Each structure stands twice: as structure tokens, then as C-alpha cells.
């Protein structure tokens, strides 16, 4: 059983659109991670957050602890944003439970 | 440049052979992890190590073995006992006590 659920599984968008990817987790966590996996397979950590909101460039991550829900937003999407976005919940400090990922394709 | 390296990127083996995947980091991180990724599934933890000469089984350790003789290195051996070894394997590391993990580029293993 996977304790982290992501939606949607697949997402297509036109360049410039605002993107939202959702993540729900089942029990209390110490932190929520958002990761990006490019077609070659390498994974990059985008955000780690335990409350509130973080922003980096066109990427924004939010978390609602009471609702056990996090969102990743991409503003002004670009074809280079095409990747798989993965959320992962830390149920203790170092071990993560991963969602199955959201495959995003942004077309020019 | 600091980072994690995994080699090789692609690996092919015949069924019944053991194979060792390399993972090296120069980030001075205490903790290291091995994950397996299969299509349609989230990453699953195979083994992790929080300190040299110590490691713990993850969720899917059967058919795998690891060693942690040096802080920088955490090799994973896929043994012939692993029933479905074909997968994408990712190594990661983190500063002990902090959750952010840094990932290597991965090794795609194909066993026929």
C-alpha cells in the first residue's frame, strides 16, 4: 500500500499555462518533498517543506498540514518543464514514502 | 563539484549472475540509500545506511545485499535470488538528521 497519492497521473499543457499537481498523504509527516525526474532518469530535489509555502523561480510548493495535502504549482509553463514530478513524505527524518509521480508534458 | 555518481548507466546481465551497482558520493553525507523504480510505481527503499559499517533493510531487501566500508561508497549487489531484478536503481544520500536527499543519475539494469 502506498501512503502517498498524487494526481493527476498525466498532465498535458500548452506553453504559458498555470500547472497544479496535487499530493495527499495519510498520516502525520515531518516533511514533504517535491522531486523532478527528467527523461534520462536523474532526480532533482525541488522543495522540502513542513509548513506554509516555498517559491523558487516559477515553482511554488504549498502544504496544508490539517488537510494532509500539498500542491506544486508551475507558473508560465515551458516545454523544458516537461518531466515527472514526484512527491515524497518523510514519516521520520530520513526515510521517505514516494508517490507514483505525475508525468507533465508542456507543448509549445 | 560535489555530487553522487552511479556507474554504469546501463547494465546487462544474464539470469543467475550476481551484479554489483556502484554508488559514490563526495558530499560528506552520513546517510545513503538505495531505491528501485519500476514503471507505474513509486520509488521503493531497498537498503539504507546511516553510518559507516552499519546498514538496515528497507521495504524490499530480499535478493539484495550492500556494504558500507567507507563513508563515500555504498555498493548494491543484486543477487541471483532477486526474482525480478530488471529495474531502474537510484542511489541517494543525505545529511544525517535532515530529510533532503540528493540523488544519483541511476543505473538501468536489464537481466535476461
PDB file of C-alpha atoms in Angstrom:
ATOM      1  CA  UNK A   1       0.000   0.000   0.000  1.00  0.00           C
ATOM      2  CA  UNK A   2       1.215   3.467  -0.847  1.00  0.00           C
ATOM      3  CA  UNK A   3       0.571   6.142   1.731  1.00  0.00           C
ATOM      4  CA  UNK A   4       1.153   8.986  -0.719  1.00  0.00           C
ATOM      5  CA  UNK A   5      -1.301   9.715  -3.520  1.00  0.00           C
ATOM      6  CA  UNK A   6      -0.647  12.061  -6.428  1.00  0.00           C
ATOM      7  CA  UNK A   7      -2.988  13.497  -9.018  1.00  0.00           C
ATOM      8  CA  UNK A   8      -3.227  13.680 -11.886  1.00  0.00           C
ATOM      9  CA  UNK A   9      -1.107  10.790 -13.172  1.00  0.00           C
ATOM     10  CA  UNK A  10      -0.629  12.507 -16.522  1.00  0.00           C
ATOM     11  CA  UNK A  11      -0.934  16.152 -17.450  1.00  0.00           C
ATOM     12  CA  UNK A  12      -0.552  17.970 -20.755  1.00  0.00           C
ATOM     13  CA  UNK A  13      -0.456  21.735 -21.105  1.00  0.00           C
ATOM     14  CA  UNK A  14       0.232  24.460 -23.605  1.00  0.00           C
ATOM     15  CA  UNK A  15       3.221  26.668 -23.032  1.00  0.00           C
ATOM     16  CA  UNK A  16       2.351  29.501 -20.673  1.00  0.00           C
ATOM     17  CA  UNK A  17      -0.376  27.675 -18.769  1.00  0.00           C
ATOM     18  CA  UNK A  18      -0.531  27.524 -14.965  1.00  0.00           C
ATOM     19  CA  UNK A  19       0.045  23.966 -13.725  1.00  0.00           C
ATOM     20  CA  UNK A  20      -1.068  22.376 -10.450  1.00  0.00           C
ATOM     21  CA  UNK A  21      -0.064  18.923  -9.222  1.00  0.00           C
ATOM     22  CA  UNK A  22      -1.602  17.565  -6.029  1.00  0.00           C
ATOM     23  CA  UNK A  23      -0.311  15.255  -3.321  1.00  0.00           C
ATOM     24  CA  UNK A  24      -2.169  13.732  -0.381  1.00  0.00           C
ATOM     25  CA  UNK A  25      -0.682  11.720   2.442  1.00  0.00           C
ATOM     26  CA  UNK A  26      -2.378   9.538   5.014  1.00  0.00           C
ATOM     27  CA  UNK A  27      -0.848  10.272   8.421  1.00  0.00           C
ATOM     28  CA  UNK A  28       1.295  12.889  10.092  1.00  0.00           C
ATOM     29  CA  UNK A  29       4.663  13.595   8.499  1.00  0.00           C
ATOM     30  CA  UNK A  30       7.796  15.503   9.416  1.00  0.00           C
ATOM     31  CA  UNK A  31       8.295  16.947   5.913  1.00  0.00           C
ATOM     32  CA  UNK A  32       7.004  16.730   2.341  1.00  0.00           C
ATOM     33  CA  UNK A  33       9.364  16.660  -0.625  1.00  0.00           C
ATOM     34  CA  UNK A  34       8.797  17.546  -4.257  1.00  0.00           C
ATOM     35  CA  UNK A  35      11.184  15.990  -6.772  1.00  0.00           C
ATOM     36  CA  UNK A  36      11.632  16.299 -10.520  1.00  0.00           C
ATOM     37  CA  UNK A  37      12.679  13.365 -12.701  1.00  0.00           C
ATOM     38  CA  UNK A  38      13.826  14.065 -16.249  1.00  0.00           C
ATOM     39  CA  UNK A  39      13.530  11.581 -19.127  1.00  0.00           C
ATOM     40  CA  UNK A  40      17.084  10.345 -18.547  1.00  0.00           C
ATOM     41  CA  UNK A  41      16.061   9.225 -15.072  1.00  0.00           C
ATOM     42  CA  UNK A  42      18.022  11.589 -12.861  1.00  0.00           C
ATOM     43  CA  UNK A  43      16.104  13.062  -9.938  1.00  0.00           C
ATOM     44  CA  UNK A  44      16.464  16.587  -8.589  1.00  0.00           C
ATOM     45  CA  UNK A  45      15.058  17.752  -5.274  1.00  0.00           C
ATOM     46  CA  UNK A  46      12.851  20.826  -5.802  1.00  0.00           C
ATOM     47  CA  UNK A  47      11.430  21.547  -2.355  1.00  0.00           C
ATOM     48  CA  UNK A  48      11.317  20.195   1.156  1.00  0.00           C
ATOM     49  CA  UNK A  49       8.625  21.776   3.311  1.00  0.00           C
ATOM     50  CA  UNK A  50       6.872  21.129   6.581  1.00  0.00           C
ATOM     51  CA  UNK A  51       4.526  24.123   6.641  1.00  0.00           C
ATOM     52  CA  UNK A  52       3.334  27.047   4.564  1.00  0.00           C
ATOM     53  CA  UNK A  53       4.722  27.807   1.170  1.00  0.00           C
ATOM     54  CA  UNK A  54       8.037  27.927  -0.700  1.00  0.00           C
ATOM     55  CA  UNK A  55       8.879  29.556  -4.010  1.00  0.00           C
ATOM     56  CA  UNK A  56      11.773  29.076  -6.396  1.00  0.00           C
ATOM     57  CA  UNK A  57      11.568  30.865  -9.698  1.00  0.00           C
ATOM     58  CA  UNK A  58       8.356  29.754 -11.428  1.00  0.00           C
ATOM     59  CA  UNK A  59       7.788  26.896  -8.993  1.00  0.00           C
ATOM     60  CA  UNK A  60       5.667  27.209  -5.857  1.00  0.00           C
ATOM     61  CA  UNK A  61       5.014  24.477  -3.296  1.00  0.00           C
ATOM     62  CA  UNK A  62       2.367  24.676  -0.602  1.00  0.00           C
ATOM     63  CA  UNK A  63       1.360  22.364   2.200  1.00  0.00           C
ATOM     64  CA  UNK A  64      -1.754  22.210   4.394  1.00  0.00           C
ATOM     65  CA  UNK A  65      -0.928  20.128   7.447  1.00  0.00           C
ATOM     66  CA  UNK A  66      -4.547  19.927   8.697  1.00  0.00           C
ATOM     67  CA  UNK A  67      -5.791  18.637   5.353  1.00  0.00           C
ATOM     68  CA  UNK A  68      -2.688  16.444   4.760  1.00  0.00           C
ATOM     69  CA  UNK A  69      -2.322  17.910   1.292  1.00  0.00           C
ATOM     70  CA  UNK A  70       0.399  19.579  -0.733  1.00  0.00           C
ATOM     71  CA  UNK A  71       0.408  21.210  -4.154  1.00  0.00           C
ATOM     72  CA  UNK A  72       3.131  22.032  -6.640  1.00  0.00           C
ATOM     73  CA  UNK A  73       2.385  24.925  -8.968  1.00  0.00           C
ATOM     74  CA  UNK A  74       4.268  25.938 -12.102  1.00  0.00           C
ATOM     75  CA  UNK A  75       3.564  29.408 -13.428  1.00  0.00           C
ATOM     76  CA  UNK A  76       4.097  30.302 -17.102  1.00  0.00           C
ATOM     77  CA  UNK A  77       4.898  26.688 -18.005  1.00  0.00           C
ATOM     78  CA  UNK A  78       7.549  25.953 -20.614  1.00  0.00           C
ATOM     79  CA  UNK A  79       8.398  22.841 -22.642  1.00  0.00           C
ATOM     80  CA  UNK A  80      11.556  22.403 -20.559  1.00  0.00           C
ATOM     81  CA  UNK A  81       9.290  21.824 -17.532  1.00  0.00           C
ATOM     82  CA  UNK A  82       8.256  18.507 -19.107  1.00  0.00           C
ATOM     83  CA  UNK A  83       9.241  15.840 -16.609  1.00  0.00           C
ATOM     84  CA  UNK A  84       7.820  13.521 -13.974  1.00  0.00           C
ATOM     85  CA  UNK A  85       7.081  15.286 -10.689  1.00  0.00           C
ATOM     86  CA  UNK A  86       7.171  13.145  -7.570  1.00  0.00           C
ATOM     87  CA  UNK A  87       6.056  13.940  -4.059  1.00  0.00           C
ATOM     88  CA  UNK A  88       7.516  12.064  -1.122  1.00  0.00           C
ATOM     89  CA  UNK A  89       6.514  12.107   2.529  1.00  0.00           C
ATOM     90  CA  UNK A  90       9.013  11.836   5.340  1.00  0.00           C
ATOM     91  CA  UNK A  91       7.411   9.865   8.157  1.00  0.00           C
ATOM     92  CA  UNK A  92      10.565  10.127  10.170  1.00  0.00           C
ATOM     93  CA  UNK A  93      13.601  12.221   9.466  1.00  0.00           C
ATOM     94  CA  UNK A  94      15.389  10.213   6.789  1.00  0.00           C
ATOM     95  CA  UNK A  95      13.021   7.624   5.307  1.00  0.00           C
ATOM     96  CA  UNK A  96      10.703   8.676   2.505  1.00  0.00           C
ATOM     97  CA  UNK A  97       7.495   7.226   1.046  1.00  0.00           C
ATOM     98  CA  UNK A  98       7.121   8.175  -2.605  1.00  0.00           C
ATOM     99  CA  UNK A  99       4.081   8.869  -4.750  1.00  0.00           C
ATOM    100  CA  UNK A 100       3.892   7.298  -8.202  1.00  0.00           C
ATOM    101  CA  UNK A 101       4.575  10.595  -9.950  1.00  0.00           C
ATOM    102  CA  UNK A 102       2.794  12.949 -12.327  1.00  0.00           C
ATOM    103  CA  UNK A 103       4.014  12.979 -15.917  1.00  0.00           C
ATOM    104  CA  UNK A 104       3.836  16.517 -17.272  1.00  0.00           C
ATOM    105  CA  UNK A 105       4.175  17.393 -20.938  1.00  0.00           C
ATOM    106  CA  UNK A 106       4.209  21.037 -21.974  1.00  0.00           C
ATOM    107  CA  UNK A 107       3.769  21.725 -25.682  1.00  0.00           C
ATOM    108  CA  UNK A 108       4.923  24.867 -27.478  1.00  0.00           C
TER     109      UNK A 108
ATOM    110  CA  UNK B   1      31.868  19.590  -7.942  1.00  0.00           C
ATOM    111  CA  UNK B   2      30.072  17.726  -5.160  1.00  0.00           C
ATOM    112  CA  UNK B   3      27.588  15.067  -6.056  1.00  0.00           C
ATOM    113  CA  UNK B   4      26.642  11.435  -6.362  1.00  0.00           C
ATOM    114  CA  UNK B   5      27.868   9.193  -9.130  1.00  0.00           C
ATOM    115  CA  UNK B   6      26.456   5.866 -10.175  1.00  0.00           C
ATOM    116  CA  UNK B   7      28.009   3.557 -12.673  1.00  0.00           C
ATOM    117  CA  UNK B   8      27.368   2.216 -15.143  1.00  0.00           C
ATOM    118  CA  UNK B   9      24.312   3.988 -16.561  1.00  0.00           C
ATOM    119  CA  UNK B  10      23.148   0.832 -18.340  1.00  0.00           C
ATOM    120  CA  UNK B  11      23.948  -2.720 -17.270  1.00  0.00           C
ATOM    121  CA  UNK B  12      23.010  -6.017 -18.881  1.00  0.00           C
ATOM    122  CA  UNK B  13      23.346  -9.392 -17.209  1.00  0.00           C
ATOM    123  CA  UNK B  14      22.275 -12.953 -17.742  1.00  0.00           C
ATOM    124  CA  UNK B  15      19.868 -14.527 -15.299  1.00  0.00           C
ATOM    125  CA  UNK B  16      21.639 -16.302 -12.460  1.00  0.00           C
ATOM    126  CA  UNK B  17      24.553 -13.892 -12.260  1.00  0.00           C
ATOM    127  CA  UNK B  18      25.197 -11.560  -9.360  1.00  0.00           C
ATOM    128  CA  UNK B  19      25.841  -7.938 -10.301  1.00  0.00           C
ATOM    129  CA  UNK B  20      27.144  -5.013  -8.269  1.00  0.00           C
ATOM    130  CA  UNK B  21      25.996  -1.440  -8.814  1.00  0.00           C
ATOM    131  CA  UNK B  22      28.321   1.349  -7.760  1.00  0.00           C
ATOM    132  CA  UNK B  23      27.348   4.481  -5.792  1.00  0.00           C
ATOM    133  CA  UNK B  24      29.877   7.085  -4.682  1.00  0.00           C
ATOM    134  CA  UNK B  25      29.299  10.487  -3.067  1.00  0.00           C
ATOM    135  CA  UNK B  26      31.673  13.327  -2.180  1.00  0.00           C
ATOM    136  CA  UNK B  27      29.104  15.383  -0.269  1.00  0.00           C
ATOM    137  CA  UNK B  28      30.360  14.156   3.114  1.00  0.00           C
ATOM    138  CA  UNK B  29      26.877  12.815   3.829  1.00  0.00           C
ATOM    139  CA  UNK B  30      26.448  10.237   6.554  1.00  0.00           C
ATOM    140  CA  UNK B  31      23.291   8.581   5.225  1.00  0.00           C
ATOM    141  CA  UNK B  32      23.000   6.709   1.933  1.00  0.00           C
ATOM    142  CA  UNK B  33      20.066   4.908   0.317  1.00  0.00           C
ATOM    143  CA  UNK B  34      19.263   2.507  -2.498  1.00  0.00           C
ATOM    144  CA  UNK B  35      15.895   2.679  -4.258  1.00  0.00           C
ATOM    145  CA  UNK B  36      14.303   0.672  -7.010  1.00  0.00           C
ATOM    146  CA  UNK B  37      11.930   2.229  -9.532  1.00  0.00           C
ATOM    147  CA  UNK B  38       9.501   0.200 -11.640  1.00  0.00           C
ATOM    148  CA  UNK B  39       7.021   1.570 -14.188  1.00  0.00           C
ATOM    149  CA  UNK B  40       3.824   2.842 -12.562  1.00  0.00           C
ATOM    150  CA  UNK B  41       5.202   2.517  -9.039  1.00  0.00           C
ATOM    151  CA  UNK B  42       6.790   4.910  -6.621  1.00  0.00           C
ATOM    152  CA  UNK B  43      10.410   4.517  -5.615  1.00  0.00           C
ATOM    153  CA  UNK B  44      10.845   1.727  -3.097  1.00  0.00           C
ATOM    154  CA  UNK B  45      13.589   1.571  -0.492  1.00  0.00           C
ATOM    155  CA  UNK B  46      15.932  -1.425  -0.733  1.00  0.00           C
ATOM    156  CA  UNK B  47      18.580  -0.665   1.895  1.00  0.00           C
ATOM    157  CA  UNK B  48      19.844   2.350   3.752  1.00  0.00           C
ATOM    158  CA  UNK B  49      22.870   3.190   5.846  1.00  0.00           C
ATOM    159  CA  UNK B  50      23.126   5.947   8.408  1.00  0.00           C
ATOM    160  CA  UNK B  51      26.781   5.414   9.311  1.00  0.00           C
ATOM    161  CA  UNK B  52      29.840   3.516   8.118  1.00  0.00           C
ATOM    162  CA  UNK B  53      29.775  -0.233   8.816  1.00  0.00           C
ATOM    163  CA  UNK B  54      26.041  -0.184   9.545  1.00  0.00           C
ATOM    164  CA  UNK B  55      23.008  -0.600   7.292  1.00  0.00           C
ATOM    165  CA  UNK B  56      19.329  -1.543   7.565  1.00  0.00           C
ATOM    166  CA  UNK B  57      16.891  -3.335   5.308  1.00  0.00           C
ATOM    167  CA  UNK B  58      14.289  -1.273   3.571  1.00  0.00           C
ATOM    168  CA  UNK B  59      10.917  -2.429   2.273  1.00  0.00           C
ATOM    169  CA  UNK B  60      12.187  -4.745  -0.480  1.00  0.00           C
ATOM    170  CA  UNK B  61      15.608  -6.033   0.660  1.00  0.00           C
ATOM    171  CA  UNK B  62      15.138  -9.676  -0.373  1.00  0.00           C
ATOM    172  CA  UNK B  63      17.614 -10.683  -3.061  1.00  0.00           C
ATOM    173  CA  UNK B  64      19.897  -7.701  -2.469  1.00  0.00           C
ATOM    174  CA  UNK B  65      22.978  -7.057  -0.351  1.00  0.00           C
ATOM    175  CA  UNK B  66      25.007  -3.948   0.479  1.00  0.00           C
ATOM    176  CA  UNK B  67      28.171  -2.886   2.259  1.00  0.00           C
ATOM    177  CA  UNK B  68      29.284   0.409   3.769  1.00  0.00           C
ATOM    178  CA  UNK B  69      33.017   0.142   4.374  1.00  0.00           C
ATOM    179  CA  UNK B  70      33.667   3.791   3.509  1.00  0.00           C
ATOM    180  CA  UNK B  71      31.578   6.900   4.063  1.00  0.00           C
ATOM    181  CA  UNK B  72      31.754   7.741   0.347  1.00  0.00           C
ATOM    182  CA  UNK B  73      30.684   4.383  -1.043  1.00  0.00           C
ATOM    183  CA  UNK B  74      27.548   2.237  -0.793  1.00  0.00           C
ATOM    184  CA  UNK B  75      27.582  -0.526  -3.419  1.00  0.00           C
ATOM    185  CA  UNK B  76      24.493  -2.647  -4.050  1.00  0.00           C
ATOM    186  CA  UNK B  77      24.713  -6.279  -5.152  1.00  0.00           C
ATOM    187  CA  UNK B  78      21.745  -7.737  -6.964  1.00  0.00           C
ATOM    188  CA  UNK B  79      21.947 -11.459  -6.337  1.00  0.00           C
ATOM    189  CA  UNK B  80      20.538 -14.346  -8.330  1.00  0.00           C
ATOM    190  CA  UNK B  81      17.917 -14.711  -5.578  1.00  0.00           C
ATOM    191  CA  UNK B  82      16.191 -11.494  -6.686  1.00  0.00           C
ATOM    192  CA  UNK B  83      13.239 -12.745  -8.725  1.00  0.00           C
ATOM    193  CA  UNK B  84      12.646  -9.629 -10.849  1.00  0.00           C
ATOM    194  CA  UNK B  85      15.923  -7.712 -10.989  1.00  0.00           C
ATOM    195  CA  UNK B  86      15.235  -5.722 -14.158  1.00  0.00           C
ATOM    196  CA  UNK B  87      14.565  -2.158 -12.959  1.00  0.00           C
ATOM    197  CA  UNK B  88      15.973   1.333 -12.607  1.00  0.00           C
ATOM    198  CA  UNK B  89      18.129   1.691  -9.486  1.00  0.00           C
ATOM    199  CA  UNK B  90      18.728   5.007  -7.767  1.00  0.00           C
ATOM    200  CA  UNK B  91      21.195   5.836  -5.043  1.00  0.00           C
ATOM    201  CA  UNK B  92      20.743   8.834  -2.749  1.00  0.00           C
ATOM    202  CA  UNK B  93      22.443  10.449   0.212  1.00  0.00           C
ATOM    203  CA  UNK B  94      21.519  12.925   2.923  1.00  0.00           C
ATOM    204  CA  UNK B  95      22.998  14.709   5.891  1.00  0.00           C
ATOM    205  CA  UNK B  96      22.146  12.617   8.924  1.00  0.00           C
ATOM    206  CA  UNK B  97      19.152  14.125  10.718  1.00  0.00           C
ATOM    207  CA  UNK B  98      17.978  16.191   7.725  1.00  0.00           C
ATOM    208  CA  UNK B  99      15.456  14.804   5.282  1.00  0.00           C
ATOM    209  CA  UNK B 100      16.575  16.346   1.980  1.00  0.00           C
ATOM    210  CA  UNK B 101      18.058  13.632  -0.187  1.00  0.00           C
ATOM    211  CA  UNK B 102      20.407  14.065  -3.144  1.00  0.00           C
ATOM    212  CA  UNK B 103      20.038  11.525  -5.927  1.00  0.00           C
ATOM    213  CA  UNK B 104      22.477   9.966  -8.339  1.00  0.00           C
ATOM    214  CA  UNK B 105      21.738   9.619 -12.075  1.00  0.00           C
ATOM    215  CA  UNK B 106      20.624   5.994 -11.722  1.00  0.00           C
ATOM    216  CA  UNK B 107      21.560   2.647 -13.260  1.00  0.00           C
ATOM    217  CA  UNK B 108      19.175   0.806 -15.550  1.00  0.00           C
ATOM    218  CA  UNK B 109      19.684  -2.926 -15.054  1.00  0.00           C
ATOM    219  CA  UNK B 110      18.348  -5.438 -17.555  1.00  0.00           C
ATOM    220  CA  UNK B 111      18.544  -9.143 -16.766  1.00  0.00           C
ATOM    221  CA  UNK B 112      17.659 -11.645 -19.485  1.00  0.00           C
TER     222      UNK B 112
END
